[in-house]
PDB file of C-alpha atoms in Angstrom:
ATOM      1  CA  MET A   1      -0.014   0.016   0.000  1.00  0.00           C
ATOM      2  CA  ASN A   2       1.310   3.410  -0.891  1.00  0.00           C
ATOM      3  CA  GLN A   3       1.610   5.481   2.287  1.00  0.00           C
ATOM      4  CA  SER A   4       2.518   8.851   0.748  1.00  0.00           C
ATOM      5  CA  TRP A   5       0.009  11.416  -0.477  1.00  0.00           C
ATOM      6  CA  ASP A   6       0.160  12.590  -4.036  1.00  0.00           C
ATOM      7  CA  ASP A   7      -1.551  15.693  -5.448  1.00  0.00           C
ATOM      8  CA  ASP A   8      -4.578  13.731  -6.676  1.00  0.00           C
ATOM      9  CA  GLU A   9      -5.231  12.302  -3.247  1.00  0.00           C
ATOM     10  CA  LEU A  10      -4.913  15.705  -1.619  1.00  0.00           C
ATOM     11  CA  GLU A  11      -7.171  17.209  -4.250  1.00  0.00           C
ATOM     12  CA  ALA A  12      -9.740  14.434  -3.525  1.00  0.00           C
ATOM     13  CA  VAL A  13      -9.724  15.494   0.179  1.00  0.00           C
ATOM     14  CA  PHE A  14     -10.027  19.185  -0.829  1.00  0.00           C
ATOM     15  CA  LYS A  15     -12.924  18.294  -3.088  1.00  0.00           C
ATOM     16  CA  ALA A  16     -14.624  16.421  -0.262  1.00  0.00           C
ATOM     17  CA  ALA A  17     -14.130  19.406   2.001  1.00  0.00           C
ATOM     18  CA  ARG A  18     -15.538  21.792  -0.628  1.00  0.00           C
ATOM     19  CA  GLU A  19     -18.564  19.634  -1.170  1.00  0.00           C
ATOM     20  CA  ASN A  20     -19.164  19.101   2.565  1.00  0.00           C
ATOM     21  CA  PRO A  21     -18.503  22.452   4.191  1.00  0.00           C
ATOM     22  CA  PRO A  22     -19.290  22.863   7.908  1.00  0.00           C
ATOM     23  CA  GLN A  23     -23.014  23.361   7.962  1.00  0.00           C
ATOM     24  CA  MET A  24     -24.504  26.247   9.861  1.00  0.00           C
ATOM     25  CA  ASP A  25     -27.417  25.669  12.180  1.00  0.00           C
ATOM     26  CA  GLY A  26     -30.650  26.945  10.518  1.00  0.00           C
ATOM     27  CA  VAL A  27     -31.605  28.813  13.689  1.00  0.00           C
ATOM     28  CA  ALA A  28     -28.253  30.631  13.615  1.00  0.00           C
ATOM     29  CA  LEU A  29     -28.797  31.607  10.022  1.00  0.00           C
ATOM     30  CA  ASP A  30     -32.204  32.957  10.942  1.00  0.00           C
ATOM     31  CA  ARG A  31     -30.625  34.995  13.722  1.00  0.00           C
ATOM     32  CA  MET A  32     -28.138  36.398  11.186  1.00  0.00           C
ATOM     33  CA  ARG A  33     -30.957  37.328   8.827  1.00  0.00           C
ATOM     34  CA  THR A  34     -32.865  39.064  11.598  1.00  0.00           C
ATOM     35  CA  ALA A  35     -29.705  40.965  12.612  1.00  0.00           C
ATOM     36  CA  ALA A  36     -29.102  41.973   9.016  1.00  0.00           C
ATOM     37  CA  LEU A  37     -32.676  43.354   8.702  1.00  0.00           C
ATOM     38  CA  ALA A  38     -32.339  45.181  12.020  1.00  0.00           C
ATOM     39  CA  GLU A  39     -29.099  46.781  10.920  1.00  0.00           C
ATOM     40  CA  GLN A  40     -30.620  47.731   7.620  1.00  0.00           C
ATOM     41  CA  ALA A  41     -33.598  49.329   9.406  1.00  0.00           C
ATOM     42  CA  ARG A  42     -31.210  51.250  11.705  1.00  0.00           C
ATOM     43  CA  LEU A  43     -29.250  52.490   8.662  1.00  0.00           C
ATOM     44  CA  GLN A  44     -32.457  53.624   7.013  1.00  0.00           C
ATOM     45  CA  TRP A  45     -33.512  55.520  10.124  1.00  0.00           C
ATOM     46  CA  GLU A  46     -30.140  57.100  10.395  1.00  0.00           C
ATOM     47  CA  ARG A  47     -30.235  58.177   6.768  1.00  0.00           C
ATOM     48  CA  ARG A  48     -33.628  59.720   7.183  1.00  0.00           C
ATOM     49  CA  ALA A  49     -32.821  61.438  10.591  1.00  0.00           C
ATOM     50  CA  ILE A  50     -29.363  62.661   9.741  1.00  0.00           C
ATOM     51  CA  THR A  51     -29.153  63.717   6.144  1.00  0.00           C
ATOM     52  CA  PRO A  52     -25.846  64.626   4.458  1.00  0.00           C
ATOM     53  CA  ARG A  53     -27.083  68.222   4.416  1.00  0.00           C
ATOM     54  CA  PHE A  54     -27.296  68.161   8.173  1.00  0.00           C
ATOM     55  CA  TRP A  55     -23.593  67.275   8.393  1.00  0.00           C
ATOM     56  CA  ASP A  56     -22.772  70.025   5.847  1.00  0.00           C
ATOM     57  CA  GLU A  57     -24.534  72.572   8.073  1.00  0.00           C
ATOM     58  CA  ILE A  58     -22.715  71.466  11.146  1.00  0.00           C
ATOM     59  CA  ARG A  59     -19.456  71.718   9.267  1.00  0.00           C
ATOM     60  CA  ASP A  60     -20.347  75.186   7.999  1.00  0.00           C
ATOM     61  CA  ILE A  61     -20.998  76.386  11.565  1.00  0.00           C
ATOM     62  CA  PHE A  62     -18.120  74.837  13.448  1.00  0.00           C
ATOM     63  CA  VAL A  63     -15.369  73.615  11.169  1.00  0.00           C
ATOM     64  CA  LYS A  64     -15.190  76.101   8.308  1.00  0.00           C
ATOM     65  CA  PRO A  65     -14.609  79.259  10.447  1.00  0.00           C
ATOM     66  CA  VAL A  66     -11.730  77.695  12.335  1.00  0.00           C
ATOM     67  CA  PRO A  67      -9.014  78.146   9.743  1.00  0.00           C
ATOM     68  CA  VAL A  68     -10.271  81.686   8.855  1.00  0.00           C
ATOM     69  CA  LEU A  69     -10.317  82.842  12.446  1.00  0.00           C
ATOM     70  CA  GLY A  70      -6.990  81.168  13.169  1.00  0.00           C
ATOM     71  CA  SER A  71      -5.367  82.873  10.214  1.00  0.00           C
ATOM     72  CA  ALA A  72      -6.858  86.290  11.181  1.00  0.00           C
ATOM     73  CA  LEU A  73      -5.572  85.953  14.720  1.00  0.00           C
ATOM     74  CA  ALA A  74      -2.105  84.951  13.571  1.00  0.00           C
ATOM     75  CA  ALA A  75      -2.062  87.921  11.139  1.00  0.00           C
ATOM     76  CA  CYS A  76      -3.089  90.321  13.934  1.00  0.00           C
ATOM     77  CA  CYS A  77      -0.318  89.050  16.208  1.00  0.00           C
ATOM     78  CA  GLY A  78       2.184  89.380  13.405  1.00  0.00           C
ATOM     79  CA  VAL A  79       1.167  92.991  12.618  1.00  0.00           C
ATOM     80  CA  TRP A  80       1.165  93.881  16.256  1.00  0.00           C
ATOM     81  CA  LEU A  81       4.677  92.442  16.825  1.00  0.00           C
ATOM     82  CA  ALA A  82       5.939  94.165  13.713  1.00  0.00           C
ATOM     83  CA  LEU A  83       4.514  97.590  14.589  1.00  0.00           C
ATOM     84  CA  TYR A  84       5.162  97.561  18.342  1.00  0.00           C
ATOM     85  CA  PRO A  85       8.604  99.119  19.037  1.00  0.00           C
ATOM     86  CA  ALA A  86      10.969  96.742  20.774  1.00  0.00           C
ATOM     87  CA  GLU A  87      11.903  99.404  23.369  1.00  0.00           C
ATOM     88  CA  PHE A  88       8.395  99.209  24.787  1.00  0.00           C
ATOM     89  CA  LEU A  89       8.652  95.519  25.452  1.00  0.00           C
ATOM     90  CA  PRO A  90      10.285  96.041  28.886  1.00  0.00           C
ATOM     91  CA  ASP A  91       7.279  98.216  29.713  1.00  0.00           C
ATOM     92  CA  ILE A  92       5.001  95.291  29.002  1.00  0.00           C
ATOM     93  CA  ALA A  93       7.043  93.186  31.392  1.00  0.00           C
ATOM     94  CA  MET A  94       6.809  95.940  33.993  1.00  0.00           C
ATOM     95  CA  GLY A  95       3.101  96.044  33.480  1.00  0.00           C
ATOM     96  CA  LEU A  96       2.801  92.348  34.116  1.00  0.00           C
ATOM     97  CA  SER A  97       4.922  92.660  37.289  1.00  0.00           C
ATOM     98  CA  GLY A  98       2.715  95.576  38.285  1.00  0.00           C
ATOM     99  CA  MET A  99      -0.245  93.241  38.117  1.00  0.00           C
ATOM    100  CA  THR A 100       1.533  90.954  40.469  1.00  0.00           C
ATOM    101  CA  ASP A 101       2.112  93.932  42.852  1.00  0.00           C
ATOM    102  CA  GLN A 102      -1.582  94.798  42.609  1.00  0.00           C
ATOM    103  CA  SER A 103      -2.594  91.329  43.622  1.00  0.00           C
ATOM    104  CA  THR A 104      -0.193  91.524  46.656  1.00  0.00           C
ATOM    105  CA  VAL A 105      -1.941  94.803  47.673  1.00  0.00           C
ATOM    106  CA  PHE A 106      -5.402  93.169  47.330  1.00  0.00           C
ATOM    107  CA  TYR A 107      -4.247  90.263  49.480  1.00  0.00           C
ATOM    108  CA  ALA A 108      -2.916  92.678  52.175  1.00  0.00           C
ATOM    109  CA  LEU A 109      -6.251  94.518  52.173  1.00  0.00           C
ATOM    110  CA  TYR A 110      -8.152  91.206  52.398  1.00  0.00           C
ATOM    111  CA  GLU A 111      -6.013  90.184  55.368  1.00  0.00           C
ATOM    112  CA  GLU A 112      -6.652  93.487  57.094  1.00  0.00           C
ATOM    113  CA  LEU A 113     -10.381  93.139  56.561  1.00  0.00           C
ATOM    114  CA  GLU A 114     -10.329  89.707  58.016  1.00  0.00           C
ATOM    115  CA  VAL A 115      -8.476  90.943  61.095  1.00  0.00           C
ATOM    116  CA  ASN A 116     -10.988  93.748  61.471  1.00  0.00           C
ATOM    117  CA  GLU A 117     -13.813  91.290  61.368  1.00  0.00           C
ATOM    118  CA  VAL A 118     -12.330  89.373  64.237  1.00  0.00           C
ATOM    119  CA  THR A 119     -11.595  92.398  66.285  1.00  0.00           C
ATOM    120  CA  PRO A 120     -14.123  95.111  65.382  1.00  0.00           C
TER     121      PRO A 120
ATOM    122  CA  MET B   1     -17.428  35.416 -13.159  1.00  0.00           C
ATOM    123  CA  SER B   2     -14.466  37.745 -13.502  1.00  0.00           C
ATOM    124  CA  GLU B   3     -13.146  39.549 -10.479  1.00  0.00           C
ATOM    125  CA  THR B   4     -14.232  42.937 -11.807  1.00  0.00           C
ATOM    126  CA  MET B   5     -17.756  41.751 -12.474  1.00  0.00           C
ATOM    127  CA  GLN B   6     -17.936  40.177  -9.031  1.00  0.00           C
ATOM    128  CA  ARG B   7     -16.813  43.476  -7.443  1.00  0.00           C
ATOM    129  CA  ARG B   8     -19.453  45.366  -9.392  1.00  0.00           C
ATOM    130  CA  GLN B   9     -22.129  42.923  -8.393  1.00  0.00           C
ATOM    131  CA  ASP B  10     -21.054  43.059  -4.724  1.00  0.00           C
ATOM    132  CA  ALA B  11     -21.251  46.808  -4.782  1.00  0.00           C
ATOM    133  CA  GLN B  12     -24.746  46.693  -6.362  1.00  0.00           C
ATOM    134  CA  TRP B  13     -25.942  44.297  -3.633  1.00  0.00           C
ATOM    135  CA  LEU B  14     -24.490  46.460  -0.910  1.00  0.00           C
ATOM    136  CA  GLU B  15     -26.053  49.587  -2.500  1.00  0.00           C
ATOM    137  CA  ALA B  16     -29.382  47.804  -2.563  1.00  0.00           C
ATOM    138  CA  PHE B  17     -28.867  46.908   1.084  1.00  0.00           C
ATOM    139  CA  CYS B  18     -28.260  50.554   1.923  1.00  0.00           C
ATOM    140  CA  GLN B  19     -31.336  51.618  -0.028  1.00  0.00           C
ATOM    141  CA  GLY B  20     -33.426  49.353   2.277  1.00  0.00           C
ATOM    142  CA  ASP B  21     -33.971  46.406  -0.103  1.00  0.00           C
ATOM    143  CA  LYS B  22     -34.719  43.523   2.235  1.00  0.00           C
ATOM    144  CA  ASN B  23     -33.997  40.946  -0.445  1.00  0.00           C
ATOM    145  CA  ALA B  24     -30.470  42.275  -0.673  1.00  0.00           C
ATOM    146  CA  ALA B  25     -30.070  41.874   3.131  1.00  0.00           C
ATOM    147  CA  LEU B  26     -31.373  38.340   2.970  1.00  0.00           C
ATOM    148  CA  HIS B  27     -29.404  37.434  -0.170  1.00  0.00           C
ATOM    149  CA  LEU B  28     -26.127  38.672   1.253  1.00  0.00           C
ATOM    150  CA  THR B  29     -26.696  36.973   4.546  1.00  0.00           C
ATOM    151  CA  SER B  30     -27.632  33.642   2.908  1.00  0.00           C
ATOM    152  CA  VAL B  31     -24.464  33.738   0.677  1.00  0.00           C
ATOM    153  CA  TYR B  32     -21.852  35.084   2.993  1.00  0.00           C
ATOM    154  CA  GLY B  33     -23.148  33.925   6.407  1.00  0.00           C
ATOM    155  CA  PRO B  34     -22.512  30.244   5.846  1.00  0.00           C
ATOM    156  CA  LYS B  35     -19.213  30.966   4.181  1.00  0.00           C
ATOM    157  CA  ALA B  36     -18.014  33.020   7.156  1.00  0.00           C
ATOM    158  CA  TYR B  37     -19.233  30.296   9.489  1.00  0.00           C
ATOM    159  CA  ALA B  38     -17.485  27.551   7.585  1.00  0.00           C
ATOM    160  CA  GLN B  39     -14.239  29.455   7.583  1.00  0.00           C
ATOM    161  CA  ALA B  40     -14.467  30.226  11.301  1.00  0.00           C
ATOM    162  CA  PHE B  41     -15.372  26.589  12.106  1.00  0.00           C
ATOM    163  CA  ARG B  42     -12.410  25.285  10.176  1.00  0.00           C
ATOM    164  CA  ARG B  43     -10.196  27.506  12.251  1.00  0.00           C
ATOM    165  CA  LEU B  44     -11.829  27.278  15.644  1.00  0.00           C
ATOM    166  CA  ALA B  45     -13.376  23.845  15.573  1.00  0.00           C
ATOM    167  CA  ASN B  46     -16.255  25.130  17.677  1.00  0.00           C
ATOM    168  CA  ALA B  47     -19.733  25.700  16.400  1.00  0.00           C
ATOM    169  CA  GLY B  48     -20.780  28.312  18.978  1.00  0.00           C
ATOM    170  CA  GLU B  49     -17.719  30.462  18.464  1.00  0.00           C
ATOM    171  CA  ALA B  50     -17.884  30.086  14.703  1.00  0.00           C
ATOM    172  CA  GLU B  51     -21.467  31.349  14.806  1.00  0.00           C
ATOM    173  CA  GLU B  52     -20.474  34.333  16.830  1.00  0.00           C
ATOM    174  CA  VAL B  53     -17.618  35.141  14.554  1.00  0.00           C
ATOM    175  CA  ALA B  54     -19.812  34.886  11.433  1.00  0.00           C
ATOM    176  CA  GLN B  55     -22.493  37.106  13.050  1.00  0.00           C
ATOM    177  CA  GLU B  56     -19.884  39.718  14.002  1.00  0.00           C
ATOM    178  CA  ALA B  57     -18.204  39.648  10.585  1.00  0.00           C
ATOM    179  CA  LEU B  58     -21.539  40.308   8.855  1.00  0.00           C
ATOM    180  CA  LEU B  59     -22.350  43.090  11.273  1.00  0.00           C
ATOM    181  CA  LYS B  60     -19.021  44.672  10.291  1.00  0.00           C
ATOM    182  CA  LEU B  61     -20.028  44.298   6.624  1.00  0.00           C
ATOM    183  CA  TRP B  62     -23.358  46.136   7.264  1.00  0.00           C
ATOM    184  CA  LYS B  63     -21.458  48.881   9.018  1.00  0.00           C
ATOM    185  CA  VAL B  64     -19.096  49.493   6.102  1.00  0.00           C
ATOM    186  CA  ALA B  65     -21.818  49.038   3.424  1.00  0.00           C
ATOM    187  CA  PRO B  66     -22.500  52.779   3.066  1.00  0.00           C
ATOM    188  CA  GLU B  67     -18.847  53.524   2.324  1.00  0.00           C
ATOM    189  CA  TRP B  68     -18.137  50.380   0.288  1.00  0.00           C
ATOM    190  CA  GLN B  69     -15.787  51.023  -2.647  1.00  0.00           C
ATOM    191  CA  ALA B  70     -16.245  48.553  -5.454  1.00  0.00           C
ATOM    192  CA  GLU B  71     -12.788  49.075  -6.860  1.00  0.00           C
ATOM    193  CA  LYS B  72     -11.015  48.285  -3.610  1.00  0.00           C
ATOM    194  CA  ALA B  73     -12.339  44.818  -2.605  1.00  0.00           C
ATOM    195  CA  GLN B  74     -14.807  42.128  -3.179  1.00  0.00           C
ATOM    196  CA  ILE B  75     -17.015  41.065  -0.343  1.00  0.00           C
ATOM    197  CA  SER B  76     -15.654  37.515  -0.184  1.00  0.00           C
ATOM    198  CA  THR B  77     -11.989  38.486   0.197  1.00  0.00           C
ATOM    199  CA  TRP B  78     -12.852  41.326   2.625  1.00  0.00           C
ATOM    200  CA  LEU B  79     -14.988  39.044   4.713  1.00  0.00           C
ATOM    201  CA  TYR B  80     -12.320  36.337   4.671  1.00  0.00           C
ATOM    202  CA  ARG B  81      -9.849  38.800   6.202  1.00  0.00           C
ATOM    203  CA  VAL B  82     -12.340  39.969   8.853  1.00  0.00           C
ATOM    204  CA  VAL B  83     -13.184  36.429   9.883  1.00  0.00           C
ATOM    205  CA  GLU B  84      -9.513  35.554   9.978  1.00  0.00           C
ATOM    206  CA  ASN B  85      -8.796  38.435  12.330  1.00  0.00           C
ATOM    207  CA  LEU B  86     -11.764  37.624  14.586  1.00  0.00           C
ATOM    208  CA  CYS B  87     -10.671  34.000  14.800  1.00  0.00           C
ATOM    209  CA  THR B  88      -7.129  35.071  15.664  1.00  0.00           C
ATOM    210  CA  ASP B  89      -8.547  37.206  18.520  1.00  0.00           C
ATOM    211  CA  ILE B  90     -10.454  34.225  19.835  1.00  0.00           C
ATOM    212  CA  LEU B  91      -7.553  31.900  19.616  1.00  0.00           C
ATOM    213  CA  ARG B  92      -5.356  34.409  21.425  1.00  0.00           C
ATOM    214  CA  LYS B  93      -7.849  34.673  24.216  1.00  0.00           C
ATOM    215  CA  ARG B  94      -8.114  30.907  24.383  1.00  0.00           C
ATOM    216  CA  ARG B  95      -4.365  30.586  24.802  1.00  0.00           C
ATOM    217  CA  GLY B  96      -4.565  32.844  27.801  1.00  0.00           C
ATOM    218  CA  SER B  97      -7.345  30.881  29.507  1.00  0.00           C
ATOM    219  CA  ILE B  98      -8.105  27.360  30.529  1.00  0.00           C
ATOM    220  CA  VAL B  99      -9.801  25.535  27.750  1.00  0.00           C
ATOM    221  CA  GLY B 100     -13.408  24.928  28.651  1.00  0.00           C
ATOM    222  CA  LEU B 101     -15.660  22.181  27.413  1.00  0.00           C
ATOM    223  CA  ASP B 102     -17.213  24.601  24.863  1.00  0.00           C
ATOM    224  CA  ALA B 103     -13.816  25.118  23.209  1.00  0.00           C
ATOM    225  CA  VAL B 104     -13.169  21.425  22.611  1.00  0.00           C
ATOM    226  CA  ALA B 105     -13.664  20.347  19.063  1.00  0.00           C
ATOM    227  CA  GLU B 106     -16.964  18.701  18.506  1.00  0.00           C
ATOM    228  CA  PRO B 107     -16.949  15.076  17.393  1.00  0.00           C
ATOM    229  CA  PRO B 108     -18.064  14.522  13.833  1.00  0.00           C
ATOM    230  CA  ASP B 109     -21.760  14.064  13.374  1.00  0.00           C
ATOM    231  CA  LEU B 110     -22.178  10.366  12.786  1.00  0.00           C
ATOM    232  CA  SER B 111     -25.837  10.568  11.983  1.00  0.00           C
ATOM    233  CA  ALA B 112     -24.936   9.835   8.401  1.00  0.00           C
ATOM    234  CA  THR B 113     -25.637   6.179   7.896  1.00  0.00           C
ATOM    235  CA  SER B 114     -23.617   5.194   4.912  1.00  0.00           C
ATOM    236  CA  LEU B 115     -19.965   4.250   5.366  1.00  0.00           C
ATOM    237  CA  ASP B 116     -18.989   6.631   2.537  1.00  0.00           C
ATOM    238  CA  GLN B 117     -20.402   9.579   4.385  1.00  0.00           C
ATOM    239  CA  ILE B 118     -18.726   8.683   7.596  1.00  0.00           C
ATOM    240  CA  GLN B 119     -15.464   8.191   5.750  1.00  0.00           C
ATOM    241  CA  THR B 120     -15.822  11.509   3.969  1.00  0.00           C
ATOM    242  CA  LYS B 121     -16.502  13.292   7.279  1.00  0.00           C
ATOM    243  CA  GLY B 122     -13.457  11.662   8.785  1.00  0.00           C
ATOM    244  CA  ARG B 123     -11.246  12.757   5.912  1.00  0.00           C
ATOM    245  CA  VAL B 124     -12.507  16.323   6.011  1.00  0.00           C
ATOM    246  CA  ALA B 125     -12.087  16.510   9.806  1.00  0.00           C
ATOM    247  CA  ALA B 126      -8.511  15.175   9.433  1.00  0.00           C
ATOM    248  CA  LEU B 127      -7.813  17.802   6.771  1.00  0.00           C
ATOM    249  CA  TYR B 128      -9.103  20.626   9.002  1.00  0.00           C
ATOM    250  CA  ALA B 129      -7.033  19.337  11.902  1.00  0.00           C
ATOM    251  CA  ALA B 130      -3.931  19.215   9.708  1.00  0.00           C
ATOM    252  CA  MET B 131      -4.610  22.705   8.316  1.00  0.00           C
ATOM    253  CA  ARG B 132      -4.796  24.094  11.868  1.00  0.00           C
ATOM    254  CA  GLN B 133      -1.211  22.941  12.343  1.00  0.00           C
ATOM    255  CA  LEU B 134       0.072  24.865   9.337  1.00  0.00           C
ATOM    256  CA  PRO B 135       1.738  28.270   9.680  1.00  0.00           C
ATOM    257  CA  ASP B 136      -0.831  31.056   9.230  1.00  0.00           C
ATOM    258  CA  ALA B 137       0.349  32.241   5.901  1.00  0.00           C
ATOM    259  CA  GLN B 138       0.386  28.741   4.402  1.00  0.00           C
ATOM    260  CA  ARG B 139      -3.020  27.855   5.912  1.00  0.00           C
ATOM    261  CA  GLU B 140      -4.564  31.033   4.503  1.00  0.00           C
ATOM    262  CA  ALA B 141      -3.115  30.446   1.034  1.00  0.00           C
ATOM    263  CA  ILE B 142      -4.240  26.829   0.844  1.00  0.00           C
ATOM    264  CA  GLU B 143      -7.634  27.528   2.311  1.00  0.00           C
ATOM    265  CA  MET B 144      -8.326  30.455  -0.060  1.00  0.00           C
ATOM    266  CA  ARG B 145      -7.038  28.543  -3.054  1.00  0.00           C
ATOM    267  CA  HIS B 146      -8.470  25.048  -2.499  1.00  0.00           C
ATOM    268  CA  LEU B 147     -11.487  25.536  -0.215  1.00  0.00           C
ATOM    269  CA  GLU B 148     -12.723  28.997  -1.052  1.00  0.00           C
ATOM    270  CA  GLY B 149     -11.845  28.844  -4.718  1.00  0.00           C
ATOM    271  CA  PHE B 150     -10.011  32.169  -5.063  1.00  0.00           C
ATOM    272  CA  SER B 151      -7.481  32.629  -7.814  1.00  0.00           C
ATOM    273  CA  ASN B 152      -3.853  33.192  -6.968  1.00  0.00           C
ATOM    274  CA  THR B 153      -4.200  36.809  -8.117  1.00  0.00           C
ATOM    275  CA  GLU B 154      -7.157  37.384  -5.774  1.00  0.00           C
ATOM    276  CA  ILE B 155      -5.251  35.780  -2.889  1.00  0.00           C
ATOM    277  CA  ALA B 156      -2.213  37.917  -3.660  1.00  0.00           C
ATOM    278  CA  LYS B 157      -4.326  41.091  -3.532  1.00  0.00           C
ATOM    279  CA  ALA B 158      -6.134  40.086  -0.362  1.00  0.00           C
ATOM    280  CA  THR B 159      -2.988  39.113   1.487  1.00  0.00           C
ATOM    281  CA  GLY B 160      -0.722  41.787   0.085  1.00  0.00           C
ATOM    282  CA  GLN B 161       1.715  39.402  -1.469  1.00  0.00           C
ATOM    283  CA  THR B 162       2.964  38.637  -4.950  1.00  0.00           C
ATOM    284  CA  VAL B 163       1.426  35.861  -6.990  1.00  0.00           C
ATOM    285  CA  ARG B 164       4.701  33.944  -6.932  1.00  0.00           C
ATOM    286  CA  ALA B 165       4.772  34.103  -3.116  1.00  0.00           C
ATOM    287  CA  VAL B 166       1.226  32.738  -3.033  1.00  0.00           C
ATOM    288  CA  GLU B 167       2.141  29.927  -5.335  1.00  0.00           C
ATOM    289  CA  SER B 168       5.129  29.049  -3.227  1.00  0.00           C
ATOM    290  CA  LEU B 169       3.093  29.214  -0.021  1.00  0.00           C
ATOM    291  CA  THR B 170       0.454  26.901  -1.526  1.00  0.00           C
ATOM    292  CA  ALA B 171       3.068  24.397  -2.693  1.00  0.00           C
ATOM    293  CA  ARG B 172       4.725  24.378   0.696  1.00  0.00           C
ATOM    294  CA  ALA B 173       1.426  23.994   2.439  1.00  0.00           C
ATOM    295  CA  LYS B 174       0.480  21.065   0.325  1.00  0.00           C
ATOM    296  CA  ARG B 175       3.755  19.309   1.084  1.00  0.00           C
ATOM    297  CA  LYS B 176       3.238  19.960   4.776  1.00  0.00           C
ATOM    298  CA  LEU B 177      -0.365  18.755   4.655  1.00  0.00           C
ATOM    299  CA  ALA B 178       0.739  15.545   2.877  1.00  0.00           C
ATOM    300  CA  SER B 179       3.281  14.813   5.597  1.00  0.00           C
ATOM    301  CA  LEU B 180       0.769  15.631   8.405  1.00  0.00           C
ATOM    302  CA  LEU B 181      -1.866  13.401   6.863  1.00  0.00           C
ATOM    303  CA  MET B 182       0.450  10.613   5.926  1.00  0.00           C
ATOM    304  CA  PRO B 183       0.179   8.625   9.190  1.00  0.00           C
ATOM    305  CA  LYS B 184      -3.589   8.704   8.963  1.00  0.00           C
ATOM    306  CA  LYS B 185      -3.847   7.451   5.472  1.00  0.00           C
ATOM    307  CA  GLU B 186      -4.937   3.964   6.288  1.00  0.00           C
ATOM    308  CA  ALA B 187      -7.307   5.149   9.032  1.00  0.00           C
ATOM    309  CA  LEU B 188      -8.955   7.459   6.575  1.00  0.00           C
ATOM    310  CA  GLY B 189      -9.805   4.558   4.267  1.00  0.00           C
ATOM    311  CA  TYR B 190      -7.158   4.961   1.585  1.00  0.00           C
ATOM    312  CA  GLU B 191      -6.411   1.360   1.234  1.00  0.00           C
ATOM    313  CA  ASP B 192      -6.892   1.002  -2.435  1.00  0.00           C
ATOM    314  CA  GLU B 193      -5.339   3.338  -5.028  1.00  0.00           C
ATOM    315  CA  SER B 194      -8.170   2.718  -7.432  1.00  0.00           C
ATOM    316  CA  GLU B 195     -10.605   4.253  -4.937  1.00  0.00           C
ATOM    317  CA  LEU B 196      -9.358   7.736  -5.594  1.00  0.00           C
ATOM    318  CA  GLY B 197     -10.330   9.732  -8.452  1.00  0.00           C
TER     319      GLY B 197
END
């Protein structure tokens, strides 16, 4: 008896496998059909409720202005930096530190008020 | 049917599905559901898991249906890949857990009365078991070529390989299968050369 497998023998097994594929349970196939119809109905509902135009409108409101506003803001900053003399830049820094001083003053006032509340 | 025609037809069915044609939903499920199940069963050897995989694969198909592009894929090759990935996920999970009774391969259904049918089932089961021992690339190539009936070109496109690589993988897979099945030859009823044909 020949113990090795030649191409014909393998092909015969493949043929048997093709002709006898694993059979799906009929109930499972029904479940699949039901799921397919449900998914189709959901898709239909979605298409009716949310039309492509709806998405276009959303995009017009929120997405489209973003690059325009961003560019405008960047241009303003550029112009401001170009026109503002460099010698004033230390003043801006002073202004910022002044803000810090102000907050220190407010805190001192607040503390004083608190003390006054305790000892009227 | 040529590949291009098949793609066009697939796209038409999916378009009909999206338009709400119930026949399209039923047709696509009846054609591709059992195919997905068979593929998953061959890989997982478990009916319950194979059903889940087939169900999930079809759900994925319904989800992509509105954006389906006919020129990119045909349903069968797309679905093959999805089922393959879902099966890989399940096998990965299985490796990390104790194998339960549900995960054990079901014995062949011996309700068939004739000896021929029992023998055929035995041979097919032995083939599936041997295929599960092949490296993934070889198993995919041989499964797509000899069980799903794809051409080498279609397999090459679906797996992202060259046609020559697919041919080589198929040839190697066949040799490996032959060696894996060799010890079972007698048990599978190949006693007489004249029986084959």
